[in-house]
Short mmCIF file of C-alpha atoms and ligand atoms in Angstrom, two decimals:
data_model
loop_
_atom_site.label_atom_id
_atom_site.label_comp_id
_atom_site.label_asym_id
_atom_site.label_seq_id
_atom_site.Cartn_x
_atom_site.Cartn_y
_atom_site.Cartn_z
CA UNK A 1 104.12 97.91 143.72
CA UNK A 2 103.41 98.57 140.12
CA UNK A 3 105.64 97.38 137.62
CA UNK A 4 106.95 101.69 136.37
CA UNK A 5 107.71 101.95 140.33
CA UNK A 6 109.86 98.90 140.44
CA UNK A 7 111.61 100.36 137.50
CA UNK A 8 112.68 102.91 139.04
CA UNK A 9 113.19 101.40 142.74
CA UNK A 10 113.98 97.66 143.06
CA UNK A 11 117.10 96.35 143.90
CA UNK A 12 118.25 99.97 144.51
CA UNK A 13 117.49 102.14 147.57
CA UNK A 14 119.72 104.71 148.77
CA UNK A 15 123.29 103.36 149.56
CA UNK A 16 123.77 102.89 152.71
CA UNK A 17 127.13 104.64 153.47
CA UNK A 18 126.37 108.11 151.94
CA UNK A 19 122.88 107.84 150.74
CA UNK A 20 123.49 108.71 147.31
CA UNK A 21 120.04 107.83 145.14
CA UNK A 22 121.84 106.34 142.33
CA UNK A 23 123.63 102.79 143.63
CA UNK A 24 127.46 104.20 142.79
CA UNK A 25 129.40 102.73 139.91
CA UNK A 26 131.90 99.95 141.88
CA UNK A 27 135.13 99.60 139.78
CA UNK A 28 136.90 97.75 142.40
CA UNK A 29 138.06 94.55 141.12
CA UNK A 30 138.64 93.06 144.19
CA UNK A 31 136.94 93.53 147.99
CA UNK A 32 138.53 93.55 151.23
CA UNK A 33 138.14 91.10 153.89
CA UNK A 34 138.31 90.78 157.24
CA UNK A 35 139.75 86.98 157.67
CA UNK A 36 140.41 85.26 154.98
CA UNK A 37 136.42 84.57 153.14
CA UNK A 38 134.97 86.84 156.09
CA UNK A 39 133.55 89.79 153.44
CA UNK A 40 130.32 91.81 153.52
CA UNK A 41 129.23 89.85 150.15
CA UNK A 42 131.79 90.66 147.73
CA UNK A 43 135.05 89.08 147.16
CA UNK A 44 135.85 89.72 143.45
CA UNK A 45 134.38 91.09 140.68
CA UNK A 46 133.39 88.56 138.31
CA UNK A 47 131.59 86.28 141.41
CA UNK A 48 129.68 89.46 142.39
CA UNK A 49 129.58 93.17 141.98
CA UNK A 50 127.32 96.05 143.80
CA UNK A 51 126.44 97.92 140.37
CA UNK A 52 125.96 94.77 138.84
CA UNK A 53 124.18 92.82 141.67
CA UNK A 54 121.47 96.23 141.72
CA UNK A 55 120.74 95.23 137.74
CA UNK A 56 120.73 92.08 138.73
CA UNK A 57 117.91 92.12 141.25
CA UNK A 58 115.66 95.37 139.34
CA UNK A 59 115.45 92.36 136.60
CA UNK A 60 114.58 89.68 138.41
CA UNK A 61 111.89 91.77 140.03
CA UNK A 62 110.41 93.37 136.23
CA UNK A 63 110.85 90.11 134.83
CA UNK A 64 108.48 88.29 137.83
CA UNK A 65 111.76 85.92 138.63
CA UNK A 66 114.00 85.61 141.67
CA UNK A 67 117.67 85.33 140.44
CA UNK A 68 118.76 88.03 137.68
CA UNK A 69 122.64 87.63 135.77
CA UNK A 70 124.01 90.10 133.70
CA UNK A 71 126.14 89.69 131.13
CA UNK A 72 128.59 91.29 128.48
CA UNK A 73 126.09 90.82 125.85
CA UNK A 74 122.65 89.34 125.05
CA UNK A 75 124.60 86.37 122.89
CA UNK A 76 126.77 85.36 126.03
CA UNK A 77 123.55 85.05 127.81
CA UNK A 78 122.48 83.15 125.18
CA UNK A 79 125.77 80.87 125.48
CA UNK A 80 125.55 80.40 129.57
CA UNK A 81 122.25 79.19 129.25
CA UNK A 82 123.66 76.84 126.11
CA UNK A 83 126.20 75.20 129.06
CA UNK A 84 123.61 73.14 130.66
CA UNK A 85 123.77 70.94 127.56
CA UNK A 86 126.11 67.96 127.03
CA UNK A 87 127.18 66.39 123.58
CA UNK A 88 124.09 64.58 122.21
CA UNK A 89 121.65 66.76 123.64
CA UNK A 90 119.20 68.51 121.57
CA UNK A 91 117.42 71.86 121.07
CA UNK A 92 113.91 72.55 119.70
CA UNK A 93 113.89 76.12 118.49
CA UNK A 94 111.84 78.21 116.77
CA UNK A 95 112.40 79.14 113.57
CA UNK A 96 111.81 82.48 113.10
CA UNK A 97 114.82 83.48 115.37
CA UNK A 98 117.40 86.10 115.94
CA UNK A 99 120.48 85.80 113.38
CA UNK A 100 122.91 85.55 115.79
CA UNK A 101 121.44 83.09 118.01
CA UNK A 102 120.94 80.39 115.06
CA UNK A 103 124.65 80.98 114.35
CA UNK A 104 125.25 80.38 117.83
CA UNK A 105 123.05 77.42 117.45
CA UNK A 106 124.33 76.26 114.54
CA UNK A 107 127.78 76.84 114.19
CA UNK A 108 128.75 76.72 117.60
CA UNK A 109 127.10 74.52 119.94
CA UNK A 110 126.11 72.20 116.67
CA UNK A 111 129.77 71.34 116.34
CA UNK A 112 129.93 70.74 120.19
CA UNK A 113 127.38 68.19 119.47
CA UNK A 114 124.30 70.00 120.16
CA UNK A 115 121.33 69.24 117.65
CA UNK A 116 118.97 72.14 116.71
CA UNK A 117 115.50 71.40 114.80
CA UNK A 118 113.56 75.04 113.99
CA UNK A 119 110.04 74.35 114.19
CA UNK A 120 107.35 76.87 113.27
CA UNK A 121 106.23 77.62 117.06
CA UNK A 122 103.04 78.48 116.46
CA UNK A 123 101.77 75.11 115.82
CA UNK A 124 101.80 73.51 119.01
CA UNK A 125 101.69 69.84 117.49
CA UNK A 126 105.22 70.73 115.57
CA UNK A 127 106.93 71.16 118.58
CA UNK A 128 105.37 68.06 120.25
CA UNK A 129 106.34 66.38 117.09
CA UNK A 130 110.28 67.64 117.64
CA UNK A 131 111.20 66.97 120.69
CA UNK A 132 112.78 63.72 121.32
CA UNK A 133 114.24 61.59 124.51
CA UNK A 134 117.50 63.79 123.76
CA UNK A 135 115.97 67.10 123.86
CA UNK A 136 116.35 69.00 126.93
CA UNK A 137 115.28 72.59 125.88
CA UNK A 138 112.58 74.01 124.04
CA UNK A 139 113.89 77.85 122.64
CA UNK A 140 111.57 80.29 121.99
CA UNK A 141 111.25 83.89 120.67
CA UNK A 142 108.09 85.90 120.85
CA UNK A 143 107.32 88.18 118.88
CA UNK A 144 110.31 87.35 116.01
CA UNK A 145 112.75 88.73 114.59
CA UNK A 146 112.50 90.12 111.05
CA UNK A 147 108.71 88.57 110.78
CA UNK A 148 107.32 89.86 114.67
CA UNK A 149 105.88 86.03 114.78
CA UNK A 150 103.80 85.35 117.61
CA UNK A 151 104.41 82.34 119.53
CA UNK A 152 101.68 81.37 122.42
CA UNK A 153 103.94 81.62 125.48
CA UNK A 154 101.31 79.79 127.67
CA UNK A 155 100.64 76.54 124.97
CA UNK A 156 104.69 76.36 124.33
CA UNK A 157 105.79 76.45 127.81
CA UNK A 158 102.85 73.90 129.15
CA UNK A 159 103.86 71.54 126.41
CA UNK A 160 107.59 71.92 127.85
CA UNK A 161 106.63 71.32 131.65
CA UNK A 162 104.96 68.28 130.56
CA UNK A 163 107.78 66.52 128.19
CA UNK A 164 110.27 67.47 131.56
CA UNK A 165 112.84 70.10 129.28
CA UNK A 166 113.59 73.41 130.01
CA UNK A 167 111.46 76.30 128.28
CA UNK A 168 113.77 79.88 127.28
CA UNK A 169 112.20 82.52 126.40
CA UNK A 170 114.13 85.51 124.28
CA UNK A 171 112.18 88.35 125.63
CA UNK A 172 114.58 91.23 123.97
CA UNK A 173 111.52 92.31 121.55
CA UNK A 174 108.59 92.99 123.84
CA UNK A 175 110.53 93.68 127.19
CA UNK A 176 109.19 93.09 130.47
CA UNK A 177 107.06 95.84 130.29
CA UNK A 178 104.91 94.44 127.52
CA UNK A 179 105.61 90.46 128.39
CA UNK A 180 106.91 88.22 131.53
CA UNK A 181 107.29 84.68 130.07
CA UNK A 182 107.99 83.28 133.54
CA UNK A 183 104.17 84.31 134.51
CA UNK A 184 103.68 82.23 131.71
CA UNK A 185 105.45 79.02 132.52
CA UNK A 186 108.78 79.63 130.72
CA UNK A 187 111.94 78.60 133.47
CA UNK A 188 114.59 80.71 131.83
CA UNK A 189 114.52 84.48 130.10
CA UNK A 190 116.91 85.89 128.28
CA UNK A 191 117.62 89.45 126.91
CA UNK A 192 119.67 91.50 125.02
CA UNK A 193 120.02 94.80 127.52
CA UNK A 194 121.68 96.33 124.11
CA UNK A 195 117.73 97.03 122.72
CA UNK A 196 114.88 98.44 125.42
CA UNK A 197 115.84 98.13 128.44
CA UNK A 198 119.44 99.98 127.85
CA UNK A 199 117.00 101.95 125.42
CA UNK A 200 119.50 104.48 124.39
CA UNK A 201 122.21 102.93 121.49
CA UNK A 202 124.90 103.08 124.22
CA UNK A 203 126.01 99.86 125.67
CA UNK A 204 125.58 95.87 124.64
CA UNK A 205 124.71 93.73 127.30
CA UNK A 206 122.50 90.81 128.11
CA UNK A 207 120.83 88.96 130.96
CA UNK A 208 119.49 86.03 132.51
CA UNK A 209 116.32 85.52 134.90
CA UNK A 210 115.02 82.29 136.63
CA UNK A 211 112.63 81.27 139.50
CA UNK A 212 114.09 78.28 140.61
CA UNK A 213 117.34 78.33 143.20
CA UNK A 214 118.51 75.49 141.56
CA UNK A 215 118.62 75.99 138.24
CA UNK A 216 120.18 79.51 139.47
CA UNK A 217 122.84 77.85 140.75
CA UNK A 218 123.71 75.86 137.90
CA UNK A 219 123.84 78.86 135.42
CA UNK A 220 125.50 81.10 138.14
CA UNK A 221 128.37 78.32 138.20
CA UNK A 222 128.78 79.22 134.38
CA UNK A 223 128.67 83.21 134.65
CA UNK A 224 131.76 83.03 137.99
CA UNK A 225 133.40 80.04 136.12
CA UNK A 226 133.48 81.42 132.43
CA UNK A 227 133.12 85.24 132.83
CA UNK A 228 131.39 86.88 130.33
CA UNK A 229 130.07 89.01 132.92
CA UNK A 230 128.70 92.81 132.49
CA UNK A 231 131.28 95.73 133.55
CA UNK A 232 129.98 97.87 136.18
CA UNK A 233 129.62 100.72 133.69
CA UNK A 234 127.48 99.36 131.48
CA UNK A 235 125.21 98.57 134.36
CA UNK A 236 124.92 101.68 135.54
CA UNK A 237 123.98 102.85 131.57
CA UNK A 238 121.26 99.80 131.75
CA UNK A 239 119.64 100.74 135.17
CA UNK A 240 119.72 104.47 134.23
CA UNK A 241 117.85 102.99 130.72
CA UNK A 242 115.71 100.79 132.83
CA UNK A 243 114.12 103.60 135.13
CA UNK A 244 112.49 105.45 132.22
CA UNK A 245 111.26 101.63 130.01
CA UNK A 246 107.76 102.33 130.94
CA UNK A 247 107.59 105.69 129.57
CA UNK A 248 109.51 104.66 126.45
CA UNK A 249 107.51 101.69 125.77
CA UNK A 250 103.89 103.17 126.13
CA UNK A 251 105.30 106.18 123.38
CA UNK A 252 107.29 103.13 121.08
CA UNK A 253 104.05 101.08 121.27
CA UNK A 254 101.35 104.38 120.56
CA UNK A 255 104.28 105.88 117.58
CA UNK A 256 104.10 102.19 116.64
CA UNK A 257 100.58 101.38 115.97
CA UNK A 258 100.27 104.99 114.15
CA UNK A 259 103.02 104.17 111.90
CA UNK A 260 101.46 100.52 111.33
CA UNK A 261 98.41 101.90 110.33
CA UNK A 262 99.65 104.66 108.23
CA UNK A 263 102.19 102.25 106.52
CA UNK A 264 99.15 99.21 105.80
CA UNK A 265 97.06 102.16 104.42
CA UNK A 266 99.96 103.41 101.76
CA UNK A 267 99.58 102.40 98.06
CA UNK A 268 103.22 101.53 97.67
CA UNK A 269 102.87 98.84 100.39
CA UNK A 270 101.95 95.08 100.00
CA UNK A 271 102.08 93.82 103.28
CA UNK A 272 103.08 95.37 107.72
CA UNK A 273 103.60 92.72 109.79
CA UNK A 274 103.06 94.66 113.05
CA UNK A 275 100.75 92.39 115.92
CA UNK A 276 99.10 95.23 116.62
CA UNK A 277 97.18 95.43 113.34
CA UNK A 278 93.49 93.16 113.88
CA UNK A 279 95.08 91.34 110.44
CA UNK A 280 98.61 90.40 111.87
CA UNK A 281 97.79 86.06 112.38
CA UNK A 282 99.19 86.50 115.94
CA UNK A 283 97.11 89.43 117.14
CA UNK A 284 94.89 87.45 119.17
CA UNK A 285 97.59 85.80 120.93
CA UNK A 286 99.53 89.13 121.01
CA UNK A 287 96.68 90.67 122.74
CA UNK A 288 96.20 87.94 125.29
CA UNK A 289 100.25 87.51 126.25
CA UNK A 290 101.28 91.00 125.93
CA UNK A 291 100.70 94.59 127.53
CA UNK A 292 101.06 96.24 123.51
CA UNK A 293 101.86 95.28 120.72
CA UNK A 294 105.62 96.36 121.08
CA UNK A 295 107.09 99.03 118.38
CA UNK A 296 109.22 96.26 115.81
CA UNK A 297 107.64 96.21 112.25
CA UNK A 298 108.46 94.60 108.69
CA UNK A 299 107.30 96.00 105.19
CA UNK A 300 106.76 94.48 101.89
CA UNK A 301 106.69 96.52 98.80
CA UNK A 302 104.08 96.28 95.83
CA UNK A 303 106.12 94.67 93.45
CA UNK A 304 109.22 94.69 95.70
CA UNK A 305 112.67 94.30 94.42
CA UNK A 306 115.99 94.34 96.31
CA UNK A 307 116.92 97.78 94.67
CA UNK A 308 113.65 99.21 95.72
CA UNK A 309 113.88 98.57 99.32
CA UNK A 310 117.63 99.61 99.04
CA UNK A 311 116.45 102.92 97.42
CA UNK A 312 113.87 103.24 100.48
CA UNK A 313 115.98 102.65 103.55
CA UNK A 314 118.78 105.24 101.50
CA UNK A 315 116.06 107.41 101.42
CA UNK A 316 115.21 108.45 104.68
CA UNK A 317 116.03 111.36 107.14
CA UNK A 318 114.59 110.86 110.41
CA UNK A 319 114.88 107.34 110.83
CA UNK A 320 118.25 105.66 110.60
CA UNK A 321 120.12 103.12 108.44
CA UNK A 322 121.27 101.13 111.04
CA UNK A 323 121.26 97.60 112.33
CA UNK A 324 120.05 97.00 115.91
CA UNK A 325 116.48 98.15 117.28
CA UNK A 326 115.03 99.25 120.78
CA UNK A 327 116.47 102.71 121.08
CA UNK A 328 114.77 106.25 121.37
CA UNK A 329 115.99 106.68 117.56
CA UNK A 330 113.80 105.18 114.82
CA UNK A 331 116.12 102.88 112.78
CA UNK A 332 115.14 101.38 109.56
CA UNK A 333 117.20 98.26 107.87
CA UNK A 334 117.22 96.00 105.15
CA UNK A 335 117.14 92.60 106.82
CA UNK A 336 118.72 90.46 103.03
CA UNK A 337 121.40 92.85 102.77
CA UNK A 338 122.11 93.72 106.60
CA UNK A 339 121.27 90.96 109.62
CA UNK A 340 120.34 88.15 107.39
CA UNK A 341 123.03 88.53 104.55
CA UNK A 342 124.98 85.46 106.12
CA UNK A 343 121.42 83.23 105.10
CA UNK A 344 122.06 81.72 101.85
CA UNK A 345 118.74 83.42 99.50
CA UNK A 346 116.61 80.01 98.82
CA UNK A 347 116.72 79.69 102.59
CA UNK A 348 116.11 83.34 103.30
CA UNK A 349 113.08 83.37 100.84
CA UNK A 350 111.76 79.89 103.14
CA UNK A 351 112.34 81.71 105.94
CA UNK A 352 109.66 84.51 105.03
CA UNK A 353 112.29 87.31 104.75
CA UNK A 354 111.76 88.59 100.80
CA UNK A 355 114.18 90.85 99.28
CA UNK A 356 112.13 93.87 99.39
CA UNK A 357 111.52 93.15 103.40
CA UNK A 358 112.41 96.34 105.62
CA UNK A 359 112.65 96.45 108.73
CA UNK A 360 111.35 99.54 110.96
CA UNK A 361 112.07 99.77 114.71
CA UNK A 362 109.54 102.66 115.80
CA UNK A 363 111.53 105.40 118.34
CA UNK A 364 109.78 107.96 120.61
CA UNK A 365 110.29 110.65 118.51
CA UNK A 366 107.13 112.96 117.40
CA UNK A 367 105.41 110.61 114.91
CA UNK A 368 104.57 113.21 112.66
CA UNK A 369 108.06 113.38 111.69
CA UNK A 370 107.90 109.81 111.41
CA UNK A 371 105.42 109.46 109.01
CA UNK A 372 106.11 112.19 106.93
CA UNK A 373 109.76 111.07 106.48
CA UNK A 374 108.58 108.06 105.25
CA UNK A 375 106.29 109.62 103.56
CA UNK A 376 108.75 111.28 101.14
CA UNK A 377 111.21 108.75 101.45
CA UNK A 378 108.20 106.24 99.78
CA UNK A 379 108.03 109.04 96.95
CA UNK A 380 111.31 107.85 95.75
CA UNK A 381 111.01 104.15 95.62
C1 PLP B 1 120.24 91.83 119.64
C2 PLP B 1 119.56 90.57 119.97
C3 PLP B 1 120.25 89.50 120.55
C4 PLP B 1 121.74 89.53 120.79
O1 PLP B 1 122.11 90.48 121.70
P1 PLP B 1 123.54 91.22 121.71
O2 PLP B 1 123.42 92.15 122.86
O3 PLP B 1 123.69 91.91 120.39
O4 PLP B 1 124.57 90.16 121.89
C5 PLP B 1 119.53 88.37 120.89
N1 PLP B 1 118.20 88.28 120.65
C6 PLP B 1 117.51 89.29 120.08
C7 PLP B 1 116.05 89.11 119.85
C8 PLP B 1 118.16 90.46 119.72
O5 PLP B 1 117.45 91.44 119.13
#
């Protein structure tokens, strides 16, 4: 079946007891048995719950995998897959990368004794060049977060396979709609549920999808043994998001590219990073790796400033000033002042993120609204 079936159908037919269509919302904490480990598959709710275990497989089937986990958020995802490592293992990342996951990174598994090096993933050789006899997984996020960098899922991954570590692949931006790393040799995905595939600004949550049985079982061991588990509500909120991602995505991805082109067309604009524009540097490999081009854009100003950019995300009336991305909603945000205030500014300015950058994550509404609210909102910057 095709991949807006399975959205709506895998890992959920009718329940068997009453045949309700939606797989019910299981608060039960704890499951009855019949002697003492004798239990139709459920014992207690952190090892295994019926709402969650129905997420749990519709993701494993969108994402191409075998073994979906869901979690309480897309950072304690990030952390179960982080509790493979040992002290004195390392981590080639890259470096364009989701604030919170280089904190995570950084401040808490680096004190653990887990080494990070960011490489710019793009260039093949510079990962080949990082990874060392201590490295034991290769992190990567495709397209990036502010810059939408496009890494080469394929290249990374093979290079990966071949030095024996473990490729993860972030895949919170494009969705499984638009992307499935594990087609493309990566062993681990991760998500934030919080963005698409929840899709609505309701819930934060997070998952986990693998091939391989064993390497299953060792991350499983880490979701029953430290807990950071998703409730059953908030898996009912991400398979109720999940059964309409194919819909969303195609009008994200079409508001997107009109936005994109509007936006690279306007005289107050220097530069749109959007793949989907022929002059982004990773359209080709965007094209090649990815259904579209996904609806997460950047701006530069012509002779940007911090205050401009401030007065232009103020300025707005259909989109929102808000952090996050992925929703129905457009939101607009100001990536030195908002998600990347924490980065000291030399290091912000070497990371590619300007003062003037704005971010733009395109929502399904009409994008005639769109454009003319930005429109006017451009008239006073
Ligand atoms: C939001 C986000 C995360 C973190 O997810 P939470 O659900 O907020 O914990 C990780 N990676 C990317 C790319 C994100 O956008």
């Amino acid at each position: 079946m095709r991949f807006a079936t399975r959205a709506i159908h895998a890992g959920q037919p009718p329940d068997p007891p009453t045949g309700a269509v939606i797989p019910p919302v299981h608060f039960s904490s704890t499951f009855h048995q019949i002697a003492p480990g004798k239990h139709k598959g459920f014992e207690y709710s952190r090892s295994g719950n019926p709402t969650r275990a129905a997420l749990e497989k519709n993701l494993a089937d969108l994402e191409g995998g075998k073994f979906g986990m869901a979690f309480a958020s897309g950072l304690a995802a990030e952390d179960n897959v982080l509790r493979l490592l040992r002290p004195g293992d390392h981590i080639v990342a890259c470096r364009d990368i989701y604030g919170g996951t280089f904190r995570l990174l950084t401040k808490i598994w680096g004190p653990l004794g887990v080494r990070t090096t960011f490489v710019d993933a793009t260039r093949p050789e510079a990962i080949e060049r990082a990874i060392t006899k201590k490295t034991r997984i290769l992190w990567l996020e495709t397209p990036s977060n502010p810059r939408l960098v496009v890494t080469d899922l394929a290249a990374a991954c093979r290079i990966a396979r071949r030095r024996k570590i473990l490729s993860v692949v972030d895949n919170t931006f494009a969705s499984p709609y638009l992307q499935r790393p594990l087609s493309l040799g990566a062993d681990i995905v991760v998500h934030s549920t919080t963005k698409y595939l929840g899709g609505h600004s309701d819930l934060i949550g997070g998952a986990i999808v693998v091939k391989d049985p064993d390497l299953y079982s060792r991350l499983y061991f880490y979701q029953n043994g430290v807990g950071a588990i998703a409730g059953p509500m908030d898996c009912y909120f991400v398979l109720r998001g999940i059964k309409s991602l194919a819909v969303r995505m195609d009008r994200h991805c079409a508001n997107a590219l009109t936005v994109a082109r509007f936006l690279a067309n306007h005289p107050k604009i220097a530069r749109v990073h959007y793949p989907g524009l022929e002059s982004h540097p990773g359209h080709d490999v965007a094209r090649r790796q990815m259904r579209h081009f996904g609806a997460m854009m950047a701006i530069e100003l012509k002779n940007g400033t911090l205050a401009r950019a401030v007065r232009l995300v103020c300025a707005v009336r259909v989109f929102t000033l808000a952090e996050s991305l992925g929703a129905v909603e457009s939101l607009i945000g100001h990536p030195a002042t908002q998600s990347h205030a924490s980065v000291p500014r030399p290091l912000r300015l070497k990371m590619g993120i300007p003062d003037d950058m704005v971010r733009i994550s395109v929502g399904i509404e009409d994008v005639n609204d769109l454009i003319e609210d930005l429109e006017q909102a451009l008239k006073k910057v």
